[in-house]
């Protein structure tokens, strides 16, 4: 089972997902001739990438006034 | 007649005058030039406020003094008029701010020198902007033009941004305290925003003087959460900007600095995606070639071994062929059998025994005539 499936992406911040993605890319680059390792890293990077893209596509920025100084 | 007249003690008289003053002038803004400025015991500030016609004594605590003062500086004070217990009239100052470009500039320079010496603006104190921020604590007036620009640019660049806004006054008396409270509010959160953005559009030097308030500058430098300050126009430099982790030139610039460009990021991600895909294909191709090469090399080694083995077999076959009895028969030797058994000795044969003699081409049945031992002959 690839490691990605055991991580709850929904609970992670964008940055955390990004860091996981960068780690998977580094893992892929380090795999060299080990195709099995490269394939696992590729699959992991791909799922994380989909999550990043989905978040950027579906989220909308919001503005919320949390503190109002007395004037 | 005399008994109906109001007679009060000196203290009551002073209190009475002060009550009257309080009712008439609960707070007065007075503008003038500072002279005889001094700080006593590091606690109390005394100075005179004067113009061409008159002079007023002023008193305040060091804590309330938020900008550096010196003689000759033109200031505006917010003060309560007071008759002291020594019968002297003075202004109890609540707030003082330099007025006029020269005084503002001078106060700015004095405070800048002081805080630089303390290391508040040192580069090594500055923290980098967190990447891909999701929560941004914005400290600004929601009515300010700079705030609208900031929000617009952030929203256009970075859809993940959640702006938690502290609406504060960004100019005039009380603004610095509002901003300080907002900084403290965000810092006190269990999960504070990833970054604070102090935002205000352009304005006169007087408007922006809030951002040179000593307490505010110190609060910015002390913030646990990194702060970006985007105040005024490119040409405006405030001490708040210098103390910030990142000093932006304008609100728009602050938005661009802290909000990543989602389109650019998506493009970069796309490129990485392609690189990974191509890389995987290359790795698989490389692996396939490796396997092919291995198979080829195995094949070659196998056929070399087979060739060697068949050569060996050939030579064995030749050797065996040499050893075959037929070869001996063809050379003129014969096989003699007695009772179907090869005869190796023959000394026990008796005349009349039947022999079968095999040559290369015939089998001859014969009879023993007589037997003579070779040993006898040799002997």
XYZ file of C-alpha atoms in Angstrom:
450
model
C 0.000 0.000 0.000
C 1.472 3.357 -0.904
C 2.125 5.786 1.900
C -0.246 8.388 0.519
C -3.292 6.360 1.371
C -2.397 6.366 5.040
C -2.147 10.174 5.190
C -5.267 12.200 5.843
C -4.782 14.941 3.291
C -7.924 16.810 4.291
C -6.429 17.618 7.682
C -3.215 18.947 6.210
C -2.528 22.566 5.330
C -1.652 23.455 1.752
C 1.952 23.925 2.842
C 2.083 20.514 4.481
C 0.723 18.870 1.328
C 3.258 20.893 -0.672
C 6.083 19.695 1.565
C 4.940 16.073 1.193
C 4.804 16.583 -2.565
C 8.329 18.026 -2.685
C 9.567 15.106 -0.563
C 7.944 12.627 -2.967
C 9.594 14.382 -5.933
C 12.970 14.193 -4.164
C 12.317 10.503 -3.456
C 11.510 9.978 -7.130
C 14.706 11.745 -8.221
C 16.759 9.695 -5.765
C 15.254 6.397 -6.927
C 17.681 6.229 -9.885
C 17.502 2.733 -11.376
C 15.107 1.351 -8.794
C 11.919 1.379 -10.850
C 9.685 0.043 -8.064
C 10.787 2.840 -5.732
C 10.444 5.414 -8.518
C 6.964 4.175 -9.340
C 5.830 4.347 -5.709
C 7.241 7.879 -5.378
C 5.603 8.856 -8.668
C 2.193 7.637 -7.540
C 2.554 9.425 -4.233
C 3.639 12.680 -5.903
C 0.771 12.404 -8.354
C -1.914 12.045 -5.661
C -0.459 14.960 -3.715
C -0.322 17.041 -6.873
C -3.990 16.343 -7.575
C -4.838 17.502 -4.062
C -2.848 20.731 -4.519
C -4.466 21.442 -7.877
C -7.936 20.693 -6.524
C -7.470 23.037 -3.603
C -6.299 25.867 -5.831
C -9.197 25.278 -8.217
C -12.010 24.987 -5.697
C -11.091 27.382 -2.881
C -12.038 31.036 -2.842
C -10.396 33.621 -0.654
C -12.482 35.043 2.166
C -12.430 38.171 4.256
C -13.691 38.081 7.818
C -13.634 40.958 10.294
C -12.546 39.430 13.581
C -11.793 42.554 15.598
C -13.287 46.012 15.472
C -11.557 48.740 17.451
C -13.874 51.249 19.092
C -13.717 54.562 17.280
C -23.630 89.643 55.128
C -20.206 88.122 55.452
C -21.599 84.807 56.703
C -23.442 84.246 53.419
C -20.221 84.539 51.415
C -18.624 81.300 50.235
C -15.426 80.631 52.077
C -13.352 77.659 51.027
C -9.978 76.279 51.940
C -7.034 76.628 49.587
C -7.249 72.967 48.643
C -10.981 73.236 48.055
C -10.400 76.306 45.992
C -7.929 74.434 43.831
C -10.362 71.521 43.562
C -13.175 73.899 42.655
C -11.135 75.540 39.929
C -10.157 72.104 38.596
C -13.793 70.950 38.585
C -14.733 74.069 36.648
C -11.888 73.487 34.229
C -12.864 69.808 33.830
C -16.421 70.778 32.993
C -15.403 73.527 30.607
C -12.414 71.833 28.975
C -12.397 68.071 29.544
C -9.700 67.917 26.897
C -7.909 70.563 24.929
C -5.757 70.328 21.859
C -3.011 72.891 22.134
C -0.378 73.572 19.539
C 2.922 75.280 20.236
C 6.673 75.045 20.331
C 8.475 72.944 22.916
C 10.973 74.595 25.206
C 12.723 73.683 28.487
C 12.118 70.009 27.779
C 13.370 67.711 30.511
C 12.749 64.260 31.942
C 12.920 63.869 35.722
C 14.006 60.597 37.323
C 13.188 58.840 34.084
C 9.514 59.063 35.004
C 8.127 62.542 34.504
C 8.323 64.810 31.514
C 8.224 68.552 31.832
C 8.267 71.114 29.087
C 6.837 74.470 28.153
C 4.610 75.019 25.221
C 4.925 78.490 23.814
C 4.078 80.742 20.963
C 4.958 84.370 20.294
C 2.512 85.585 22.909
C 2.581 83.135 25.767
C 3.891 80.058 27.560
C 2.162 77.106 29.236
C 3.761 74.560 31.589
C 3.184 70.970 30.535
C 3.535 67.741 32.454
C 3.214 64.114 31.409
C 4.581 60.681 32.271
C 7.385 59.110 30.283
C 5.058 56.232 29.378
C 2.729 58.621 27.574
C 5.561 60.136 25.584
C 5.490 58.101 22.374
C 7.671 60.310 20.199
C 10.984 61.947 20.975
C 10.753 65.623 21.852
C 13.321 68.353 21.912
C 13.305 72.101 22.292
C 12.156 73.977 19.230
C 9.912 71.179 18.011
C 6.391 72.150 17.050
C 3.847 69.837 18.671
C 0.166 69.340 19.242
C -0.836 68.090 22.670
C -4.024 66.640 23.982
C -4.166 67.902 27.529
C -6.269 68.554 30.575
C -5.809 72.007 32.119
C -4.930 71.780 35.791
C -4.258 74.031 38.716
C -1.570 72.306 40.775
C -1.515 72.220 44.540
C 1.223 74.824 44.377
C -1.154 77.132 42.608
C 0.539 76.857 39.274
C -1.412 76.371 36.131
C -0.242 73.559 33.863
C -1.410 71.225 31.195
C -1.477 67.537 32.063
C -0.629 66.075 28.713
C -2.217 62.801 27.592
C -0.774 62.695 24.138
C 1.757 64.629 22.177
C 2.499 64.552 18.478
C 4.884 66.595 16.370
C 3.242 68.800 13.769
C 4.683 70.262 10.633
C 7.089 68.574 8.312
C 10.231 69.753 10.101
C 9.155 68.509 13.524
C 7.838 65.224 12.186
C 11.090 64.646 10.342
C 13.150 65.534 13.408
C 11.115 63.244 15.700
C 11.427 60.491 13.127
C 15.213 60.862 12.917
C 15.665 60.944 16.693
C 13.582 57.820 17.228
C 15.224 56.055 14.311
C 18.674 56.635 15.819
C 17.502 55.441 19.235
C 15.806 52.254 17.974
C 18.602 51.469 15.524
C 21.012 51.528 18.476
C 18.743 49.057 20.253
C 18.891 46.788 17.223
C 15.159 46.876 16.435
C 15.789 47.218 12.726
C 18.613 44.646 12.479
C 18.386 42.415 9.445
C 19.105 39.271 11.455
C 15.923 39.819 13.494
C 13.820 39.550 10.375
C 11.971 36.349 9.596
C 11.201 35.266 6.049
C 7.622 35.280 4.790
C 5.974 31.888 5.232
C 5.274 30.349 1.822
C 1.728 29.617 0.613
C 0.035 31.337 3.555
C -3.556 30.452 4.264
C -4.370 32.637 7.258
C -3.437 36.308 7.163
C -4.212 38.670 10.009
C -4.868 42.044 8.373
C -4.633 45.125 10.545
C -6.155 48.067 8.727
C -9.156 50.289 8.435
C -11.722 48.497 6.315
C -12.631 51.908 4.883
C -9.116 52.672 3.718
C -8.363 52.597 0.003
C -5.163 50.687 0.666
C -7.133 47.925 2.371
C -9.400 47.440 -0.668
C -6.360 47.281 -2.985
C -4.662 44.804 -0.690
C -7.703 42.490 -0.496
C -8.312 42.684 -4.239
C -4.760 41.714 -5.127
C -4.559 38.933 -2.539
C -7.864 37.444 -3.730
C -6.781 37.625 -7.372
C -3.436 35.958 -6.709
C -4.106 33.458 -3.972
C -7.527 31.782 -3.575
C -6.452 29.997 -0.396
C -6.059 33.245 1.545
C -8.317 33.650 4.547
C -8.065 37.269 5.651
C -8.872 37.775 9.314
C -9.293 41.513 9.565
C -8.815 43.673 12.624
C -10.529 46.929 11.792
C -8.569 49.733 13.430
C -8.046 53.444 13.105
C -4.970 54.073 10.994
C -4.475 57.763 11.642
C -4.859 60.248 14.397
C -4.851 59.913 18.123
C -5.552 56.434 19.431
C -4.663 54.776 16.134
C -1.295 53.507 17.381
C -2.960 51.947 20.426
C -5.655 50.341 18.234
C -2.952 48.788 16.069
C -0.947 47.624 19.082
C -4.080 45.988 20.536
C -4.730 44.256 17.204
C -1.142 42.932 17.107
C -1.562 41.668 20.669
C -4.967 40.177 19.826
C -3.585 38.093 16.981
C -0.474 37.120 18.940
C -2.597 35.907 21.847
C -4.447 33.401 19.643
C -3.735 29.715 20.264
C -3.461 29.302 16.504
C -2.535 32.751 15.276
C -2.536 33.682 11.585
C 0.614 32.702 9.754
C 1.404 36.336 9.077
C 0.141 39.779 10.051
C -0.214 42.516 7.474
C -0.359 46.121 8.638
C -1.919 48.053 5.802
C -2.636 51.678 5.089
C -2.756 53.660 1.873
C -0.960 56.913 1.237
C -1.460 60.057 3.258
C 0.239 63.176 4.526
C 3.279 62.939 6.786
C 0.939 63.852 9.619
C -1.423 60.963 8.730
C 1.417 58.488 8.598
C 2.988 59.715 11.856
C 1.105 56.916 13.648
C 3.533 54.462 12.076
C 6.442 56.236 13.757
C 4.955 55.770 17.214
C 7.587 54.259 19.490
C 5.245 51.828 21.245
C 3.848 50.633 17.933
C 7.316 50.142 16.457
C 8.288 48.125 19.532
C 5.102 46.036 19.338
C 5.876 45.217 15.700
C 9.425 44.191 16.557
C 8.175 42.047 19.458
C 5.410 40.244 17.553
C 5.583 36.448 17.713
C 3.781 36.279 14.384
C 5.845 37.675 11.485
C 4.613 41.045 10.260
C 4.608 42.632 6.852
C 3.971 46.363 6.768
C 2.611 48.056 3.653
C 2.015 51.689 4.447
C 1.778 54.751 2.207
C 3.467 55.206 -1.144
C 6.864 54.049 -2.391
C 8.546 57.202 -1.140
C 7.176 56.980 2.405
C 9.448 55.366 4.932
C 8.058 54.693 8.372
C 9.743 53.161 11.392
C 6.988 50.522 11.436
C 8.134 49.463 7.960
C 11.740 49.263 9.150
C 10.827 47.176 12.205
C 8.650 44.760 10.208
C 9.941 41.375 9.118
C 9.137 42.467 5.601
C 8.732 46.108 4.720
C 6.601 46.544 1.625
C 6.540 49.803 -0.289
C 2.725 49.973 -0.609
C -0.371 47.917 0.360
C -0.403 46.447 -3.173
C 3.252 45.527 -2.882
C 2.539 43.838 0.479
C -0.221 41.786 -1.194
C 2.119 40.731 -3.991
C 4.897 39.816 -1.561
C 2.833 37.667 0.757
C 0.321 36.093 -1.629
C 1.873 33.641 -4.082
C 0.588 33.751 -7.649
C -1.659 30.678 -7.952
C -1.420 30.676 -11.769
C 2.336 30.678 -11.609
C 2.292 27.918 -8.999
C -0.092 25.830 -11.120
C 2.249 26.283 -14.067
C 5.216 25.179 -11.982
C 3.268 22.182 -10.697
C 2.354 21.333 -14.290
C 6.004 21.422 -15.283
C 6.958 19.187 -12.386
C 4.127 16.816 -13.328
C 5.519 16.579 -16.869
C 9.054 16.116 -15.586
C 7.935 13.267 -13.318
C 5.994 11.605 -16.140
C 8.893 11.902 -18.582
C 11.275 10.801 -15.871
C 9.189 7.725 -15.138
C 9.092 6.803 -18.836
C 12.837 7.286 -19.078
C 13.381 5.140 -16.006
C 11.126 2.393 -17.376
C 12.862 2.553 -20.762
C 16.224 2.412 -19.070
C 15.072 -0.560 -17.025
C 13.722 -2.314 -20.136
C 16.989 -1.745 -21.933
C 18.832 -3.099 -18.942
C 16.665 -6.245 -18.959
C 17.142 -6.642 -22.723
C 20.845 -6.258 -22.356
C 20.894 -8.806 -19.555
C 18.882 -11.257 -21.688
C 21.179 -10.739 -24.636
C 24.255 -11.245 -22.540
C 22.753 -14.374 -20.931
C 21.902 -15.712 -24.369
C 25.424 -15.093 -25.595
C 26.967 -16.774 -22.568
C 24.650 -19.778 -22.984
C 25.479 -20.255 -26.661
C 29.206 -19.947 -25.961
C 28.878 -22.660 -23.341
C 26.822 -24.817 -25.694
C 29.436 -24.453 -28.431
C 32.146 -25.433 -26.004
C 30.142 -28.428 -24.782
C 29.382 -29.677 -28.290
C 33.070 -29.421 -29.230
C 33.889 -31.453 -26.170
C 31.230 -33.987 -27.104
C 32.622 -34.232 -30.613
C 36.058 -35.056 -29.330
C 34.623 -37.666 -26.924
C 32.674 -39.131 -29.799
C 35.851 -39.374 -31.862
C 37.692 -40.946 -28.996
C 34.909 -43.436 -28.456
C 34.847 -44.222 -32.152
C 38.554 -45.023 -31.978
C 37.896 -47.391 -29.130
C 35.053 -49.254 -30.876
C 35.920 -52.970 -31.574
C 34.953 -52.492 -35.232
C 37.950 -50.193 -35.599
C 40.215 -52.993 -34.310
C 38.456 -55.500 -36.630
C 38.946 -53.192 -39.598
C 42.628 -53.106 -38.814
C 42.773 -56.993 -39.117
C 42.058 -58.039 -35.545
C 39.370 -60.668 -34.905
C 37.059 -61.350 -31.996
C 37.046 -65.029 -30.982
C 34.103 -66.299 -28.942
C 33.747 -69.634 -27.235
C 30.307 -70.540 -25.991
C 29.226 -66.979 -26.943
C 31.806 -65.514 -24.628
C 34.788 -63.486 -25.775
C 37.876 -65.596 -25.563
C 40.627 -63.740 -23.760
C 42.975 -66.608 -22.805
C 42.308 -69.874 -24.709
C 44.765 -72.066 -22.844
C 41.909 -74.225 -21.469
C 40.527 -74.910 -24.909
C 40.519 -78.470 -26.022
C 40.813 -79.791 -29.568
C 37.391 -80.038 -31.048
C 35.983 -76.995 -29.171
C 33.809 -74.821 -31.347
C 34.938 -71.231 -31.867
C 33.234 -68.335 -33.547
C 35.691 -65.903 -35.154
C 34.417 -62.407 -36.044
C 36.333 -60.319 -38.548
C 35.318 -56.919 -39.829
C 33.248 -58.478 -42.547
C 32.429 -62.131 -41.527
C 31.753 -64.552 -38.703
C 33.585 -67.823 -39.127
C 32.658 -70.893 -37.126
C 35.696 -73.117 -36.610
C 37.050 -75.963 -34.544
C 40.161 -76.062 -32.370
C 42.799 -78.350 -33.680
C 45.272 -78.012 -30.927
C 46.212 -75.449 -28.267
C 49.705 -74.332 -27.362
C 50.388 -71.896 -24.583
C 52.271 -68.737 -25.558
C 54.247 -69.049 -22.348
C 55.592 -72.423 -23.585
C 56.456 -70.951 -26.927
C 58.195 -67.945 -25.380
C 59.874 -70.148 -22.824
